[in-house]
mmCIF file of C-alpha atoms and ligand atoms in Angstrom:
data_model
loop_
_atom_site.group_PDB
_atom_site.id
_atom_site.type_symbol
_atom_site.label_atom_id
_atom_site.label_comp_id
_atom_site.label_asym_id
_atom_site.label_seq_id
_atom_site.Cartn_x
_atom_site.Cartn_y
_atom_site.Cartn_z
ATOM 1 C CA MET A 944 14.029 18.413 -18.368
ATOM 2 C CA PHE A 945 12.560 16.828 -15.268
ATOM 3 C CA ASN A 946 13.863 15.288 -12.035
ATOM 4 C CA CYS A 947 13.315 11.658 -11.113
ATOM 5 C CA ILE A 948 14.820 8.672 -9.323
ATOM 6 C CA LEU A 949 16.492 6.379 -11.851
ATOM 7 C CA ILE A 950 17.430 2.721 -11.292
ATOM 8 C CA GLU A 951 20.055 1.229 -13.580
ATOM 9 C CA ASN A 952 21.556 -2.241 -13.753
ATOM 10 C CA THR A 953 24.513 -1.973 -16.075
ATOM 11 C CA ASP A 954 27.626 -1.729 -13.837
ATOM 12 C CA GLY A 955 25.821 -3.142 -10.810
ATOM 13 C CA TYR A 956 22.421 -2.173 -9.398
ATOM 14 C CA THR A 957 22.196 1.566 -8.658
ATOM 15 C CA ALA A 958 19.489 4.082 -7.774
ATOM 16 C CA LYS A 959 20.220 7.804 -8.109
ATOM 17 C CA LEU A 960 18.569 11.185 -8.477
ATOM 18 C CA ALA A 961 18.632 12.026 -12.208
ATOM 19 C CA GLN A 962 17.553 14.690 -14.709
ATOM 20 C CA LEU A 963 15.976 13.408 -17.899
ATOM 21 C CA ASP A 964 14.548 14.969 -21.031
ATOM 22 C CA GLU A 965 10.809 14.545 -21.671
ATOM 23 C CA SER A 966 11.672 12.957 -25.044
ATOM 24 C CA GLN A 967 13.022 9.981 -23.041
ATOM 25 C CA LEU A 968 9.584 9.259 -21.546
ATOM 26 C CA PRO A 969 7.849 6.114 -22.820
ATOM 27 C CA ASP A 970 5.268 6.426 -25.567
ATOM 28 C CA HIS A 971 1.908 6.270 -23.764
ATOM 29 C CA ASN A 972 -1.219 8.361 -24.382
ATOM 30 C CA VAL A 973 -1.466 10.541 -21.241
ATOM 31 C CA THR A 974 1.205 12.825 -19.742
ATOM 32 C CA VAL A 975 0.822 13.710 -16.064
ATOM 33 C CA GLN A 976 2.580 16.491 -14.164
ATOM 34 C CA ILE A 977 3.072 14.729 -10.833
ATOM 35 C CA ASP A 978 2.530 16.505 -7.507
ATOM 36 C CA TYR A 979 3.168 13.643 -5.087
ATOM 37 C CA SER A 980 4.298 10.025 -5.086
ATOM 38 C CA THR A 981 4.933 7.784 -2.081
ATOM 39 C CA LEU A 982 7.275 5.156 -0.714
ATOM 40 C CA ASN A 983 5.718 1.725 -0.387
ATOM 41 C CA TYR A 984 7.348 -1.541 0.658
ATOM 42 C CA LYS A 985 7.674 -2.478 -3.025
ATOM 43 C CA ASP A 986 9.397 0.853 -3.793
ATOM 44 C CA GLY A 987 11.812 0.031 -0.977
ATOM 45 C CA LEU A 988 12.579 -3.308 -2.642
ATOM 46 C CA ALA A 989 12.974 -1.617 -6.045
ATOM 47 C CA ILE A 990 15.262 1.204 -4.874
ATOM 48 C CA THR A 991 17.498 -0.960 -2.689
ATOM 49 C CA GLY A 992 17.472 -3.900 -5.139
ATOM 50 C CA LYS A 993 16.744 -6.216 -2.217
ATOM 51 C CA SER A 994 14.228 -8.188 -4.287
ATOM 52 C CA PRO A 995 13.959 -8.390 -8.075
ATOM 53 C CA VAL A 996 10.735 -6.374 -8.401
ATOM 54 C CA VAL A 997 12.122 -4.194 -11.219
ATOM 55 C CA ARG A 998 11.664 -6.025 -14.506
ATOM 56 C CA SER A 999 13.018 -3.512 -17.028
ATOM 57 C CA PHE A 1000 15.999 -1.112 -16.939
ATOM 58 C CA PRO A 1001 16.557 1.781 -16.717
ATOM 59 C CA MET A 1002 13.530 2.201 -14.419
ATOM 60 C CA VAL A 1003 11.868 5.154 -12.753
ATOM 61 C CA PRO A 1004 10.409 3.576 -9.571
ATOM 62 C CA GLY A 1005 7.242 4.662 -7.759
ATOM 63 C CA ILE A 1006 4.156 2.423 -7.819
ATOM 64 C CA ASP A 1007 1.742 5.291 -7.227
ATOM 65 C CA PHE A 1008 1.342 9.012 -7.936
ATOM 66 C CA ALA A 1009 -1.194 11.819 -8.165
ATOM 67 C CA GLY A 1010 -1.113 14.901 -10.386
ATOM 68 C CA THR A 1011 -2.641 16.765 -13.306
ATOM 69 C CA VAL A 1012 -2.995 15.742 -16.962
ATOM 70 C CA THR A 1013 -0.893 18.025 -19.200
ATOM 71 C CA GLU A 1014 -1.235 16.184 -22.535
ATOM 72 C CA SER A 1015 -3.719 13.556 -23.625
ATOM 73 C CA SER A 1016 -4.804 11.730 -26.755
ATOM 74 C CA SER A 1017 -7.255 9.683 -24.676
ATOM 75 C CA GLU A 1018 -11.003 10.123 -24.956
ATOM 76 C CA HIS A 1019 -11.256 9.552 -21.180
ATOM 77 C CA TYR A 1020 -8.889 12.275 -19.903
ATOM 78 C CA LYS A 1021 -8.365 15.908 -20.886
ATOM 79 C CA VAL A 1022 -5.733 18.505 -19.981
ATOM 80 C CA GLY A 1023 -6.299 19.761 -16.426
ATOM 81 C CA ASP A 1024 -7.931 16.565 -15.096
ATOM 82 C CA LYS A 1025 -6.730 15.519 -11.635
ATOM 83 C CA VAL A 1026 -5.758 11.852 -11.595
ATOM 84 C CA LEU A 1027 -4.106 9.183 -9.460
ATOM 85 C CA LEU A 1028 -2.455 5.897 -10.305
ATOM 86 C CA ASN A 1029 -1.781 2.716 -8.307
ATOM 87 C CA GLY A 1030 -0.189 -0.461 -9.599
ATOM 88 C CA TRP A 1031 -0.532 -1.877 -13.131
ATOM 89 C CA SER A 1032 3.190 -2.776 -12.794
ATOM 90 C CA VAL A 1033 4.072 0.927 -12.943
ATOM 91 C CA GLY A 1034 7.376 1.397 -11.114
ATOM 92 C CA GLU A 1035 8.233 -2.281 -11.824
ATOM 93 C CA LYS A 1036 7.834 -2.790 -15.581
ATOM 94 C CA TYR A 1037 6.794 0.735 -16.681
ATOM 95 C CA TRP A 1038 8.232 4.082 -15.539
ATOM 96 C CA GLY A 1039 6.611 5.236 -12.330
ATOM 97 C CA GLY A 1040 5.834 8.079 -9.992
ATOM 98 C CA LEU A 1041 9.104 9.091 -8.291
ATOM 99 C CA SER A 1042 9.415 11.704 -10.993
ATOM 100 C CA GLN A 1043 8.078 15.152 -11.863
ATOM 101 C CA VAL A 1044 6.459 13.823 -15.061
ATOM 102 C CA ALA A 1045 5.028 10.459 -16.170
ATOM 103 C CA LYS A 1046 3.587 9.206 -19.444
ATOM 104 C CA VAL A 1047 1.104 6.398 -18.884
ATOM 105 C CA LYS A 1048 -1.776 4.504 -20.490
ATOM 106 C CA ASP A 1049 -5.179 6.057 -19.824
ATOM 107 C CA SER A 1050 -6.511 2.693 -18.590
ATOM 108 C CA TRP A 1051 -4.066 2.821 -15.645
ATOM 109 C CA LEU A 1052 -5.444 6.132 -14.325
ATOM 110 C CA THR A 1053 -8.232 6.707 -11.803
ATOM 111 C CA PRO A 1054 -9.928 10.117 -11.536
ATOM 112 C CA LEU A 1055 -9.119 11.828 -8.244
ATOM 113 C CA PRO A 1056 -12.180 11.461 -5.966
ATOM 114 C CA ALA A 1057 -14.207 14.679 -5.538
ATOM 115 C CA GLY A 1058 -13.030 16.783 -2.612
ATOM 116 C CA MET A 1059 -9.664 14.992 -2.286
ATOM 117 C CA SER A 1060 -6.380 16.809 -2.992
ATOM 118 C CA THR A 1061 -3.479 15.132 -4.788
ATOM 119 C CA LYS A 1062 -1.529 15.299 -1.509
ATOM 120 C CA GLN A 1063 -4.320 13.578 0.443
ATOM 121 C CA ALA A 1064 -4.598 10.922 -2.288
ATOM 122 C CA MET A 1065 -0.925 10.088 -1.844
ATOM 123 C CA MET A 1066 -1.098 10.239 1.957
ATOM 124 C CA ILE A 1067 -3.543 7.355 1.432
ATOM 125 C CA GLY A 1068 -1.634 5.928 -1.570
ATOM 126 C CA THR A 1069 -1.347 2.258 -2.439
ATOM 127 C CA ALA A 1070 -1.230 1.346 1.263
ATOM 128 C CA GLY A 1071 -4.580 2.948 2.098
ATOM 129 C CA TYR A 1072 -6.172 1.713 -1.107
ATOM 130 C CA THR A 1073 -5.003 -1.861 -0.397
ATOM 131 C CA ALA A 1074 -6.258 -1.647 3.185
ATOM 132 C CA MET A 1075 -9.635 -0.453 1.829
ATOM 133 C CA LEU A 1076 -9.786 -3.402 -0.608
ATOM 134 C CA ALA A 1077 -9.060 -5.756 2.318
ATOM 135 C CA VAL A 1078 -11.738 -4.168 4.514
ATOM 136 C CA GLN A 1079 -14.258 -4.355 1.651
ATOM 137 C CA ALA A 1080 -13.362 -8.056 1.188
ATOM 138 C CA LEU A 1081 -14.176 -8.763 4.861
ATOM 139 C CA LEU A 1082 -17.479 -6.884 4.581
ATOM 140 C CA LYS A 1083 -18.356 -8.761 1.377
ATOM 141 C CA GLN A 1084 -17.801 -12.046 3.234
ATOM 142 C CA GLY A 1085 -20.406 -10.982 5.785
ATOM 143 C CA ILE A 1086 -18.140 -9.811 8.617
ATOM 144 C CA THR A 1087 -19.886 -7.202 10.761
ATOM 145 C CA LYS A 1088 -18.861 -5.499 13.987
ATOM 146 C CA GLU A 1089 -21.153 -7.989 15.768
ATOM 147 C CA SER A 1090 -19.055 -10.902 14.391
ATOM 148 C CA GLY A 1091 -16.235 -10.133 16.824
ATOM 149 C CA LYS A 1092 -12.841 -8.464 16.922
ATOM 150 C CA VAL A 1093 -10.665 -7.918 13.849
ATOM 151 C CA LEU A 1094 -6.900 -8.455 13.991
ATOM 152 C CA VAL A 1095 -4.530 -6.301 11.908
ATOM 153 C CA THR A 1096 -0.892 -7.409 11.583
ATOM 154 C CA GLY A 1097 1.964 -5.069 10.647
ATOM 155 C CA ALA A 1098 -0.287 -2.493 12.298
ATOM 156 C CA SER A 1099 2.225 0.396 12.355
ATOM 157 C CA GLY A 1100 3.075 -0.016 8.668
ATOM 158 C CA GLY A 1101 1.370 1.759 5.773
ATOM 159 C CA VAL A 1102 -1.263 -0.898 4.991
ATOM 160 C CA GLY A 1103 -1.665 -1.787 8.670
ATOM 161 C CA SER A 1104 -2.170 1.811 9.827
ATOM 162 C CA PHE A 1105 -4.954 2.325 7.302
ATOM 163 C CA ALA A 1106 -6.530 -1.054 8.042
ATOM 164 C CA VAL A 1107 -6.710 -0.187 11.764
ATOM 165 C CA SER A 1108 -8.070 3.286 11.080
ATOM 166 C CA LEU A 1109 -10.690 2.230 8.484
ATOM 167 C CA LEU A 1110 -11.958 -0.679 10.594
ATOM 168 C CA SER A 1111 -12.213 1.479 13.684
ATOM 169 C CA LYS A 1112 -14.132 4.154 11.711
ATOM 170 C CA LEU A 1113 -16.573 1.417 10.668
ATOM 171 C CA GLY A 1114 -17.107 0.577 14.337
ATOM 172 C CA PHE A 1115 -14.997 -2.588 14.607
ATOM 173 C CA GLU A 1116 -13.007 -3.500 17.700
ATOM 174 C CA VAL A 1117 -9.461 -3.795 16.360
ATOM 175 C CA ILE A 1118 -6.536 -5.768 17.765
ATOM 176 C CA ALA A 1119 -3.293 -4.226 16.442
ATOM 177 C CA SER A 1120 -0.416 -6.718 16.178
ATOM 178 C CA THR A 1121 2.898 -4.856 16.146
ATOM 179 C CA GLY A 1122 6.577 -4.953 17.036
ATOM 180 C CA ARG A 1123 6.197 -1.412 18.396
ATOM 181 C CA THR A 1124 4.250 -2.350 21.499
ATOM 182 C CA ALA A 1125 5.428 0.801 23.263
ATOM 183 C CA ASP A 1126 3.785 3.012 20.624
ATOM 184 C CA THR A 1127 0.257 2.634 21.983
ATOM 185 C CA ALA A 1128 -0.515 6.343 21.552
ATOM 186 C CA TYR A 1129 -0.277 6.027 17.756
ATOM 187 C CA LEU A 1130 -2.201 2.765 17.449
ATOM 188 C CA ILE A 1131 -4.867 3.386 20.086
ATOM 189 C CA ASP A 1132 -5.290 7.166 20.363
ATOM 190 C CA THR A 1133 -4.556 8.154 16.752
ATOM 191 C CA LEU A 1134 -5.788 5.152 14.753
ATOM 192 C CA GLY A 1135 -8.493 3.770 17.041
ATOM 193 C CA ALA A 1136 -7.204 0.266 17.896
ATOM 194 C CA SER A 1137 -8.736 -1.181 21.048
ATOM 195 C CA GLU A 1138 -5.983 -3.684 21.912
ATOM 196 C CA ILE A 1139 -2.275 -4.114 21.205
ATOM 197 C CA MET A 1140 -0.718 -7.527 20.623
ATOM 198 C CA ASP A 1141 3.028 -8.225 20.498
ATOM 199 C CA ARG A 1142 3.824 -9.482 16.978
ATOM 200 C CA ASN A 1143 6.208 -12.074 18.473
ATOM 201 C CA GLU A 1144 3.122 -14.028 19.561
ATOM 202 C CA LEU A 1145 2.474 -14.825 15.895
ATOM 203 C CA SER A 1146 5.815 -14.569 14.132
ATOM 204 C CA VAL A 1147 7.193 -17.960 15.236
ATOM 205 C CA PRO A 1148 5.927 -21.447 14.285
ATOM 206 C CA GLY A 1149 2.810 -22.260 16.306
ATOM 207 C CA LYS A 1150 0.041 -24.857 16.685
ATOM 208 C CA PRO A 1151 -2.338 -25.632 13.774
ATOM 209 C CA LEU A 1152 -5.245 -24.288 15.869
ATOM 210 C CA THR A 1153 -5.129 -21.925 18.830
ATOM 211 C CA LYS A 1154 -7.765 -20.218 20.971
ATOM 212 C CA GLU A 1155 -10.394 -18.483 18.790
ATOM 213 C CA ARG A 1156 -9.571 -14.817 19.342
ATOM 214 C CA TRP A 1157 -10.725 -12.816 16.324
ATOM 215 C CA ALA A 1158 -13.575 -13.037 13.813
ATOM 216 C CA ALA A 1159 -11.489 -11.659 10.975
ATOM 217 C CA ALA A 1160 -8.025 -10.412 10.165
ATOM 218 C CA ILE A 1161 -6.076 -8.282 7.694
ATOM 219 C CA ASP A 1162 -2.533 -9.600 7.360
ATOM 220 C CA SER A 1163 0.262 -7.655 5.653
ATOM 221 C CA VAL A 1164 3.028 -9.871 7.074
ATOM 222 C CA GLY A 1165 2.664 -13.426 5.625
ATOM 223 C CA SER A 1166 4.894 -16.355 6.671
ATOM 224 C CA HIS A 1167 4.455 -17.793 10.223
ATOM 225 C CA THR A 1168 2.381 -14.741 11.127
ATOM 226 C CA LEU A 1169 -0.289 -15.565 8.539
ATOM 227 C CA ALA A 1170 -0.332 -19.190 9.731
ATOM 228 C CA GLY A 1171 -0.777 -17.949 13.326
ATOM 229 C CA VAL A 1172 -3.487 -15.534 12.238
ATOM 230 C CA CYS A 1173 -5.474 -18.356 10.576
ATOM 231 C CA ALA A 1174 -4.932 -20.641 13.596
ATOM 232 C CA GLY A 1175 -6.499 -18.080 15.962
ATOM 233 C CA THR A 1176 -9.461 -17.132 13.761
ATOM 234 C CA GLN A 1177 -12.850 -18.063 15.179
ATOM 235 C CA TYR A 1178 -15.313 -20.477 13.546
ATOM 236 C CA GLY A 1179 -16.550 -19.141 10.168
ATOM 237 C CA GLY A 1180 -14.089 -16.241 10.256
ATOM 238 C CA VAL A 1181 -12.306 -14.542 7.368
ATOM 239 C CA VAL A 1182 -8.635 -13.664 6.822
ATOM 240 C CA ALA A 1183 -7.595 -11.189 4.109
ATOM 241 C CA ALA A 1184 -3.947 -11.788 3.130
ATOM 242 C CA CYS A 1185 -2.293 -8.855 1.416
ATOM 243 C CA GLY A 1186 1.410 -8.771 2.257
ATOM 244 C CA LEU A 1187 4.699 -10.511 2.942
ATOM 245 C CA ALA A 1188 6.670 -8.208 5.277
ATOM 246 C CA GLN A 1189 7.880 -11.275 7.234
ATOM 247 C CA GLY A 1190 8.132 -13.577 4.215
ATOM 248 C CA MET A 1191 6.426 -15.064 1.185
ATOM 249 C CA ASP A 1192 6.205 -18.520 2.737
ATOM 250 C CA PHE A 1193 3.030 -19.787 4.371
ATOM 251 C CA ASN A 1194 3.726 -22.602 6.808
ATOM 252 C CA GLY A 1195 0.173 -23.217 7.935
ATOM 253 C CA THR A 1196 -2.019 -26.299 8.017
ATOM 254 C CA VAL A 1197 -5.478 -26.813 6.560
ATOM 255 C CA ALA A 1198 -6.931 -27.195 10.079
ATOM 256 C CA PRO A 1199 -8.441 -23.669 10.293
ATOM 257 C CA PHE A 1200 -10.100 -24.119 6.889
ATOM 258 C CA ILE A 1201 -11.526 -27.629 7.287
ATOM 259 C CA LEU A 1202 -12.233 -27.656 11.042
ATOM 260 C CA ARG A 1203 -13.349 -24.061 11.597
ATOM 261 C CA GLY A 1204 -14.584 -23.090 8.129
ATOM 262 C CA VAL A 1205 -12.192 -20.150 8.019
ATOM 263 C CA SER A 1206 -11.908 -18.397 4.623
ATOM 264 C CA LEU A 1207 -8.597 -17.061 3.360
ATOM 265 C CA ILE A 1208 -9.067 -14.264 0.830
ATOM 266 C CA GLY A 1209 -6.220 -12.937 -1.313
ATOM 267 C CA ILE A 1210 -5.958 -9.197 -1.908
ATOM 268 C CA ASP A 1211 -4.216 -7.904 -5.024
ATOM 269 C CA SER A 1212 -4.221 -4.174 -5.631
ATOM 270 C CA VAL A 1213 -1.977 -4.108 -8.710
ATOM 271 C CA MET A 1214 -4.174 -5.579 -11.461
ATOM 272 C CA ARG A 1215 -7.474 -4.799 -9.755
ATOM 273 C CA PRO A 1216 -10.311 -3.977 -12.205
ATOM 274 C CA GLN A 1217 -11.188 -0.285 -12.510
ATOM 275 C CA ALA A 1218 -14.690 -0.634 -10.964
ATOM 276 C CA ASP A 1219 -13.188 -2.001 -7.695
ATOM 277 C CA ARG A 1220 -10.637 0.829 -7.651
ATOM 278 C CA VAL A 1221 -13.281 3.514 -8.044
ATOM 279 C CA ALA A 1222 -15.406 1.898 -5.298
ATOM 280 C CA ALA A 1223 -12.396 1.675 -2.943
ATOM 281 C CA TRP A 1224 -11.362 5.303 -3.548
ATOM 282 C CA LYS A 1225 -14.976 6.463 -3.094
ATOM 283 C CA GLN A 1226 -15.183 4.807 0.328
ATOM 284 C CA LEU A 1227 -11.704 6.098 1.233
ATOM 285 C CA ALA A 1228 -12.897 9.640 0.462
ATOM 286 C CA GLU A 1229 -15.860 9.094 2.797
ATOM 287 C CA LEU A 1230 -13.921 7.494 5.658
ATOM 288 C CA THR A 1231 -10.590 9.294 5.810
ATOM 289 C CA ASP A 1232 -10.125 12.253 8.069
ATOM 290 C CA PRO A 1233 -7.729 14.935 6.667
ATOM 291 C CA ALA A 1234 -6.341 15.696 10.143
ATOM 292 C CA GLN A 1235 -5.605 12.008 10.770
ATOM 293 C CA LEU A 1236 -3.891 11.726 7.364
ATOM 294 C CA GLU A 1237 -1.416 14.388 8.526
ATOM 295 C CA THR A 1238 -0.590 12.242 11.591
ATOM 296 C CA ILE A 1239 -0.196 8.995 9.628
ATOM 297 C CA SER A 1240 2.034 10.565 6.947
ATOM 298 C CA ARG A 1241 5.139 12.652 6.600
ATOM 299 C CA VAL A 1242 6.274 14.436 3.449
ATOM 300 C CA ILE A 1243 9.861 14.248 2.179
ATOM 301 C CA PRO A 1244 11.540 15.837 -0.873
ATOM 302 C CA LEU A 1245 12.556 13.696 -3.863
ATOM 303 C CA ASN A 1246 16.235 13.761 -2.881
ATOM 304 C CA GLU A 1247 15.430 11.981 0.415
ATOM 305 C CA ALA A 1248 13.552 9.117 -1.252
ATOM 306 C CA ILE A 1249 16.597 6.837 -1.623
ATOM 307 C CA PRO A 1250 17.744 6.926 2.048
ATOM 308 C CA ALA A 1251 14.098 6.693 3.158
ATOM 309 C CA ALA A 1252 13.677 3.522 1.056
ATOM 310 C CA HIS A 1253 16.481 1.887 3.049
ATOM 311 C CA SER A 1254 14.898 3.019 6.346
ATOM 312 C CA LEU A 1255 11.540 1.602 5.241
ATOM 313 C CA LEU A 1256 13.004 -1.845 4.646
ATOM 314 C CA ASN A 1257 14.856 -1.640 7.974
ATOM 315 C CA GLY A 1258 11.473 -1.190 9.699
ATOM 316 C CA GLU A 1259 12.414 2.315 10.868
ATOM 317 C CA ILE A 1260 9.396 4.097 9.406
ATOM 318 C CA ARG A 1261 5.949 4.359 10.958
ATOM 319 C CA GLY A 1262 2.901 5.037 8.774
ATOM 320 C CA ARG A 1263 3.246 6.597 5.324
ATOM 321 C CA VAL A 1264 5.989 8.468 3.501
ATOM 322 C CA VAL A 1265 4.741 10.902 0.843
ATOM 323 C CA VAL A 1266 7.283 12.217 -1.675
ATOM 324 C CA ASP A 1267 6.937 15.809 -2.901
ATOM 325 C CA VAL A 1268 8.577 15.293 -6.303
ATOM 326 C CA ASN A 1269 8.781 19.044 -6.972
ATOM 327 C CA ASN A 1270 10.778 19.823 -3.851
HETATM 328 P P1 NDP B 2222 5.484 -1.165 5.641
HETATM 329 O O1 NDP B 2222 6.940 -1.434 5.612
HETATM 330 O O2 NDP B 2222 4.986 0.229 5.781
HETATM 331 O O3 NDP B 2222 4.795 -2.022 6.816
HETATM 332 C C1 NDP B 2222 5.094 -3.362 7.069
HETATM 333 C C2 NDP B 2222 4.901 -3.619 8.562
HETATM 334 O O4 NDP B 2222 5.008 -5.018 8.784
HETATM 335 C C3 NDP B 2222 5.992 -2.977 9.427
HETATM 336 O O5 NDP B 2222 5.708 -1.647 9.746
HETATM 337 C C4 NDP B 2222 5.949 -3.884 10.639
HETATM 338 O O6 NDP B 2222 4.838 -3.498 11.454
HETATM 339 C C5 NDP B 2222 5.611 -5.258 10.054
HETATM 340 N N1 NDP B 2222 6.805 -6.069 9.849
HETATM 341 C C6 NDP B 2222 7.914 -5.761 9.139
HETATM 342 N N2 NDP B 2222 8.807 -6.770 9.158
HETATM 343 C C7 NDP B 2222 8.240 -7.747 9.888
HETATM 344 C C8 NDP B 2222 8.667 -9.058 10.285
HETATM 345 N N3 NDP B 2222 9.858 -9.543 9.923
HETATM 346 N N4 NDP B 2222 7.840 -9.791 11.054
HETATM 347 C C9 NDP B 2222 6.634 -9.324 11.432
HETATM 348 N N5 NDP B 2222 6.180 -8.087 11.096
HETATM 349 C C10 NDP B 2222 6.967 -7.326 10.329
HETATM 350 O O7 NDP B 2222 4.891 -1.820 4.312
HETATM 351 P P2 NDP B 2222 3.458 -1.601 3.631
HETATM 352 O O8 NDP B 2222 2.442 -1.409 4.685
HETATM 353 O O9 NDP B 2222 3.596 -0.633 2.517
HETATM 354 O O10 NDP B 2222 3.244 -3.031 2.970
HETATM 355 C C11 NDP B 2222 3.035 -4.162 3.807
HETATM 356 C C12 NDP B 2222 3.043 -5.423 2.958
HETATM 357 O O11 NDP B 2222 1.934 -5.414 2.088
HETATM 358 C C13 NDP B 2222 4.290 -5.577 2.088
HETATM 359 O O12 NDP B 2222 4.667 -6.925 2.056
HETATM 360 C C14 NDP B 2222 3.805 -5.129 0.727
HETATM 361 O O13 NDP B 2222 4.558 -5.701 -0.311
HETATM 362 C C15 NDP B 2222 2.381 -5.626 0.757
HETATM 363 N N6 NDP B 2222 1.491 -4.909 -0.146
HETATM 364 C C16 NDP B 2222 0.681 -5.654 -0.947
HETATM 365 C C17 NDP B 2222 -0.199 -5.058 -1.788
HETATM 366 C C18 NDP B 2222 -1.106 -5.914 -2.574
HETATM 367 O O14 NDP B 2222 -1.574 -5.509 -3.638
HETATM 368 N N7 NDP B 2222 -1.410 -7.106 -2.113
HETATM 369 C C19 NDP B 2222 -0.255 -3.601 -1.933
HETATM 370 C C20 NDP B 2222 0.571 -2.876 -0.955
HETATM 371 C C21 NDP B 2222 1.432 -3.544 -0.119
HETATM 372 P P3 NDP B 2222 5.007 -3.246 13.037
HETATM 373 O O15 NDP B 2222 6.120 -2.230 13.157
HETATM 374 O O16 NDP B 2222 3.680 -2.716 13.459
HETATM 375 O O17 NDP B 2222 5.359 -4.563 13.629
#
């Protein structure tokens, strides 16, 4: 038997702590004893049922996890290997990581980077990995610290916290856009932002073009904020769009693209090819500081995951929530 969070949709949408038998696990080729999972925005949507992200019931949520292989018929993984998983619709379409055990396809797994513990991997989790993909996209487009400042929206959230921290480690001057303008100690002293911007400046409808204030941006908010981000991007700048915390809509104009040559790059972490994942995790292992990870994250037991999911969607959580599934 093993413990997990289980979402059902028979007599209404419910999420509860459950005990299941291993024979109920899906039939995939690698079994993983999970150490840690995390709570991401999407897990919040899945657990609360606020958005229809779960596509099959019953569902064990949890879009990421890290642990040890205990059974494998894969040529790529053997018993004892340390692995992590992000995305591939796990926790949406296939049973996920808010569980003590998971059975998954070998192609969904990534080997744990050398020198990283399973706990550190989940302190980074999908949020840190997505932030790394966004940073790498800006670098690939030729953005350097000499290009100018980089704006990060949703800066106190999981993706935003890592985006600020990774950019600052790479020497960029970072503007952190946030609703928590009083929390400068976290954004400036802990994460390395150089400026704080009130998110209300961007979250309402604005002009098609505004003063050129940043060379690049990582946006995890979408909606009017993304339109405002593009409008304030300097000539030839780059915006990496990776989230929708304000909304899925995008009420911008083409002005930034056709008058300032701004590029808008989409970031998807879920179906990302394996080579990009390995490259992102390799750079995360080089750039992340274990002491800072402890400040960005807090660890909760499995039985607190459901209330924490509600808090996450209510914007009450700063940084990352790691779930110790064995506690
Ligand atoms: P969090 O909830 O941790 O962070 C979101 C942050 O956005 C909040 O902390 C807040 O930052 C800001 N925010 C929330 N609501 C609003 C609002 N109404 N208006 C403006 N700002 C708001 O979520 P994550 O960091 O885990 O995820 C962020 C987004 O990225 C989500 O939409 C998620 O679905 C998406 N995502 C996408 C991935 C991909 O593959 N593309 C992968 C992972 C996440 P502050 O308090 O600083 O204002």
